[in-house]
Amino acid sequence: MPSAPARKYRVGILGATGAVGQAFVRLLAGHPWFEITALAASERSAGKPYAEAARWIGDDRIPERVAAMPVLACDPAAVDAELVFSALDASAAGEVEPAFARAGRIVLSNAKSYRMDPDVPLLMPEVNPQHLDVLPTQRERRQWTGAIVTNANCASIPAAMVLAPLHARFGVRRFFMATMQAVSGAGYPGVPSLDILGNVIPYIKDEEPKIEIEVNKMLGHVSHGAIRPAPFAVSAHANRVPVEHGHTVCLSVEFEKPAGATEVLAELREWRGAEEARGLPTAPERPLVVRDEPDRPQPRRDAMEGEGMAVVVGRVRADPVFHVKLVAMAHNIVRGAAGASVLNAELMAARGLLDRP
Ligand code: NAP
């Protein structure tokens, strides 16, 4: 069980007004290790109280202390925080995140801008905590004292979680994946209602290429200060469906060492993830929850499993073309975005990586 840090860390949220930014506010408002000290967004929002700048899309109220806080510009000089959680649009993240790292801040990012750089962890504490070992190389190469640590696309995360134990045991040779992604994955206001109500859109810009490289990186290994992706082949189809929260992914997987549904199920049931992720404040009791009913997982019923941090998996069965097929689902805004970053920060705190001068 990781011990709590001696003090709370001062944290900022960049892109605090958006869909993921709001999830950060919710997760961090009562956090035992972190205290929100700054909120920042675009020039459109800067200068306004948070409650006025953010169109709050939750069923709950904005935490009182946060509602009155002013929204700042994304400027390291204005943002009083030791680490920042970034929910910035990628158009802004590309410049803003390195500016914070150069100013000595740890940046925990949801944006795609630096995800695939070999010296930037695409971190999942249960799966690849050792990827943090590239940070000294990142600092040396980029000549900054801060750091950028990212989490993956919201559809790559459930796939990586379910494949992690299977890759370790049987070796993934290739997999096929089709997604059914919730509308909240497109941010706010996101997809126009007349496009998505009663409909399926078989296209999400840039999504398939992301999935086809991110899972390999997450399941890769560190060598000479760089993350080397796992070598399996991936084919991904991405679809937007009229679901509020929760991305569902259907996977067909072929292994190096042939395995059937029974062995795969046993592996999934047994897996608890990396030891050092267990007991972190945002870590779910079980990162993978196996459902045996023939019609689960379902986003409406299962997205909040483990406070939204568990990946729910079911329908594990033989595949006539590959070895097995299964269905996995995760809350795209919690496990797939803000909750993933918060868990990453907790792992760094538990390792003492937030206490650098
Ligand atoms: P969103 O609702 O559109 O929010 C975007 C945020 O970025 C807003 O706070 C916005 O501020 C800010 N922003 C936009 N342009 C800016 C600029 N030029 N300078 C400073 N701030 C700027 O998007 P989202 O869904 O929360 O996604 C945020 C990031 O997380 C994206 O990179 C996305 O790809 C990634 N992500 C999203 C999900 C998901 O499920 N939604 C999952 C994983 C990763 P204003 O309100 O002031 O415009």
XYZ file of N, CA and C in Angstrom, residues 58-151:
282
model
N -22.177 18.231 -15.894
C -22.458 17.109 -14.986
C -23.854 17.210 -14.382
N -24.275 16.124 -13.682
C -25.557 16.133 -12.970
C -25.384 16.803 -11.609
N -24.136 16.962 -11.187
C -23.832 17.528 -9.878
C -23.585 19.034 -10.007
N -23.280 19.682 -8.872
C -22.947 21.109 -8.901
C -21.448 21.299 -8.963
N -21.021 22.432 -9.455
C -19.587 22.752 -9.435
C -19.173 22.866 -7.977
N -18.069 22.211 -7.567
C -17.644 22.365 -6.166
C -17.527 23.854 -5.823
N -18.058 24.216 -4.648
C -18.223 25.636 -4.298
C -16.936 26.453 -4.403
N -15.853 25.916 -3.857
C -14.602 26.673 -3.830
C -14.097 26.940 -5.262
N -14.339 25.977 -6.137
C -13.855 26.087 -7.518
C -14.716 27.070 -8.321
N -16.022 27.085 -8.064
C -16.953 27.905 -8.850
C -16.521 29.367 -8.896
N -15.991 29.859 -7.786
C -15.651 31.281 -7.705
C -14.228 31.577 -8.175
N -13.429 30.534 -8.425
C -12.027 30.788 -8.808
C -11.963 31.439 -10.192
N -11.021 32.366 -10.396
C -10.917 32.980 -11.721
C -10.251 32.036 -12.705
N -10.672 32.057 -13.960
C -9.984 31.281 -14.999
C -8.819 32.127 -15.505
N -7.646 31.515 -15.593
C -6.425 32.202 -15.998
C -6.089 31.843 -17.442
N -5.172 32.576 -18.028
C -4.616 32.193 -19.331
C -3.634 31.047 -19.079
N -3.360 30.240 -20.125
C -2.448 29.086 -19.968
C -0.998 29.555 -20.028
N -0.607 30.318 -19.028
C 0.715 30.925 -18.982
C 1.394 30.455 -17.691
N 2.563 29.799 -17.810
C 3.205 29.275 -16.598
C 3.462 30.343 -15.545
N 3.638 31.582 -15.983
C 3.901 32.645 -15.007
C 2.649 32.963 -14.190
N 1.469 32.713 -14.765
C 0.224 33.056 -14.074
C -0.328 31.896 -13.249
N 0.092 30.682 -13.599
C -0.510 29.488 -12.986
C 0.329 29.033 -11.787
N -0.206 29.215 -10.594
C 0.501 28.846 -9.374
C 0.201 27.366 -9.060
N 1.082 26.484 -9.530
C 0.870 25.055 -9.317
C 2.178 24.313 -9.564
N 2.392 23.242 -8.798
C 3.609 22.433 -9.000
C 3.442 21.472 -10.166
N 2.241 20.969 -10.316
C 1.970 20.109 -11.477
C 0.664 20.552 -12.114
N 0.559 20.315 -13.424
C -0.671 20.709 -14.113
C -1.248 19.515 -14.853
N -2.559 19.408 -14.776
C -3.286 18.403 -15.547
C -3.771 19.102 -16.810
N -3.445 18.540 -17.963
C -3.819 19.204 -19.205
C -4.976 18.494 -19.892
N -6.077 19.241 -20.055
C -7.226 18.786 -20.846
C -7.388 19.743 -22.009
N -6.251 20.165 -22.544
C -6.268 21.135 -23.637
C -6.566 20.465 -24.961
N -7.231 21.214 -25.800
C -7.352 20.829 -27.181
C -5.931 20.696 -27.741
N -5.720 19.705 -28.628
C -4.360 19.475 -29.137
C -3.802 20.706 -29.853
N -4.692 21.538 -30.418
C -4.224 22.742 -31.124
C -3.470 23.665 -30.173
N -3.819 23.640 -28.888
C -3.143 24.490 -27.906
C -2.050 23.720 -27.157
N -2.268 22.420 -26.947
C -1.343 21.630 -26.113
C 0.076 21.607 -26.679
N 0.195 21.593 -28.003
C 1.501 21.490 -28.653
C 2.480 22.551 -28.188
N 1.999 23.771 -27.938
C 2.887 24.848 -27.473
C 2.829 25.033 -25.969
N 1.636 24.890 -25.413
C 1.461 25.224 -23.987
C 2.167 24.200 -23.082
N 2.040 22.919 -23.394
C 2.586 21.902 -22.487
C 4.111 21.999 -22.352
N 4.880 22.129 -23.457
C 6.327 22.290 -23.271
C 6.689 23.570 -22.519
N 5.868 24.616 -22.678
C 6.166 25.864 -21.949
C 6.108 25.595 -20.438
N 5.145 24.802 -20.015
C 5.046 24.464 -18.586
C 6.208 23.561 -18.158
N 6.574 22.603 -19.015
C 7.689 21.703 -18.665
C 8.992 22.499 -18.559
N 9.157 23.478 -19.465
C 10.368 24.325 -19.403
C 10.373 25.159 -18.132
N 9.174 25.478 -17.627
C 9.087 26.265 -16.384
C 9.187 25.353 -15.150
N 9.568 24.103 -15.360
C 9.819 23.195 -14.239
C 8.596 22.459 -13.729
N 7.475 22.531 -14.449
C 6.249 21.874 -13.973
C 6.123 20.474 -14.576
N 5.504 19.600 -13.812
C 5.133 18.280 -14.326
C 3.787 18.444 -15.024
N 3.711 17.997 -16.275
C 2.469 18.118 -17.051
C 1.892 16.721 -17.259
N 0.657 16.521 -16.828
C -0.015 15.230 -17.050
C -1.064 15.470 -18.116
N -0.786 14.985 -19.323
C -1.554 15.421 -20.486
C -2.487 14.368 -21.070
N -3.649 14.872 -21.519
C -4.615 14.050 -22.260
C -4.524 14.268 -23.755
N -3.744 15.246 -24.174
C -3.720 15.605 -25.595
C -2.805 14.659 -26.371
N -3.016 14.615 -27.685
C -2.248 13.670 -28.503
C -0.852 14.179 -28.863
N -0.578 15.472 -28.605
C 0.607 16.133 -29.180
C 1.926 15.401 -28.933
N 2.158 14.871 -27.720
C 3.470 14.256 -27.410
C 3.376 12.763 -27.087
N 2.166 12.207 -27.225
C 1.945 10.815 -26.815
C 2.916 9.817 -27.419
N 3.242 10.016 -28.703
C 4.010 8.980 -29.377
C 5.521 9.217 -29.351
N 5.976 10.269 -28.680
C 7.417 10.505 -28.590
C 8.045 9.418 -27.706
N 9.163 8.813 -28.147
C 9.718 7.677 -27.397
C 10.218 8.024 -25.996
N 10.456 9.334 -25.731
C 10.910 9.721 -24.387
C 9.763 10.275 -23.533
N 8.522 10.086 -23.996
C 7.348 10.548 -23.234
C 6.505 9.330 -22.842
N 6.353 9.089 -21.535
C 5.537 7.932 -21.136
C 4.083 8.090 -21.585
N 3.516 6.999 -22.081
C 2.080 6.887 -22.345
C 1.621 5.938 -21.235
N 1.403 6.539 -20.091
C 1.421 5.780 -18.832
C 0.068 5.190 -18.447
N 0.100 3.955 -17.965
C -1.045 3.322 -17.296
C -0.445 2.618 -16.087
N -0.666 3.133 -14.878
C 0.033 2.583 -13.713
C -0.093 1.073 -13.541
N -1.231 0.498 -13.879
C -1.393 -0.951 -13.706
C -0.612 -1.741 -14.751
N -0.293 -1.085 -15.878
C 0.235 -1.802 -17.042
C 1.722 -1.542 -17.268
N 2.138 -0.273 -17.198
C 3.521 0.031 -17.607
C 4.200 1.076 -16.707
N 4.137 0.921 -15.387
C 4.745 1.947 -14.516
C 6.228 2.152 -14.815
N 6.885 1.115 -15.352
C 8.321 1.225 -15.655
C 8.600 2.232 -16.771
N 7.576 2.640 -17.515
C 7.797 3.623 -18.583
C 8.197 4.998 -18.023
N 7.953 5.206 -16.726
C 8.421 6.461 -16.107
C 9.949 6.555 -16.121
N 10.615 5.431 -16.338
C 12.091 5.431 -16.338
C 12.681 6.254 -17.487
N 11.854 6.664 -18.468
C 12.416 7.475 -19.565
C 12.509 8.959 -19.187
N 11.973 9.343 -18.031
C 11.945 10.782 -17.708
C 13.324 11.438 -17.635
N 14.360 10.781 -17.062
C 15.673 11.435 -17.079
C 16.143 11.729 -18.504
N 15.894 10.814 -19.434
C 16.274 11.043 -20.836
C 15.478 12.207 -21.416
N 14.176 12.223 -21.121
C 13.341 13.321 -21.624
C 13.905 14.660 -21.153
N 14.273 14.754 -19.876
C 14.759 16.037 -19.323
C 16.090 16.426 -19.962
N 16.934 15.412 -20.140
C 18.251 15.716 -20.705
C 18.125 16.158 -22.174
N 17.344 15.410 -22.934
C 17.196 15.722 -24.360
C 16.520 17.061 -24.600
N 15.495 17.332 -23.799
C 14.676 18.530 -24.068
C 15.119 19.723 -23.229
N 16.127 19.473 -22.377
C 16.684 20.576 -21.590
C 15.614 21.299 -20.779
N 14.770 20.498 -20.100
C 13.832 21.128 -19.170
C 13.858 20.379 -17.853
N 13.386 21.056 -16.809
C 13.420 20.422 -15.485
C 12.051 19.845 -15.117
N 11.041 20.220 -15.863
C 9.713 19.633 -15.644
C 9.615 18.307 -16.390
N 8.424 17.939 -16.814
C 8.250 16.679 -17.552
C 6.872 16.674 -18.202
N 6.748 15.906 -19.280
C 5.419 15.626 -19.847
C 5.170 14.125 -19.747
N 4.066 13.785 -19.121
C 3.629 12.387 -19.000
C 2.209 12.349 -19.555
N 1.942 11.440 -20.474
C 0.635 11.442 -21.151
C -0.192 10.200 -20.807
N -1.488 10.306 -21.103
C -2.295 9.084 -21.139
C -2.920 8.965 -22.519
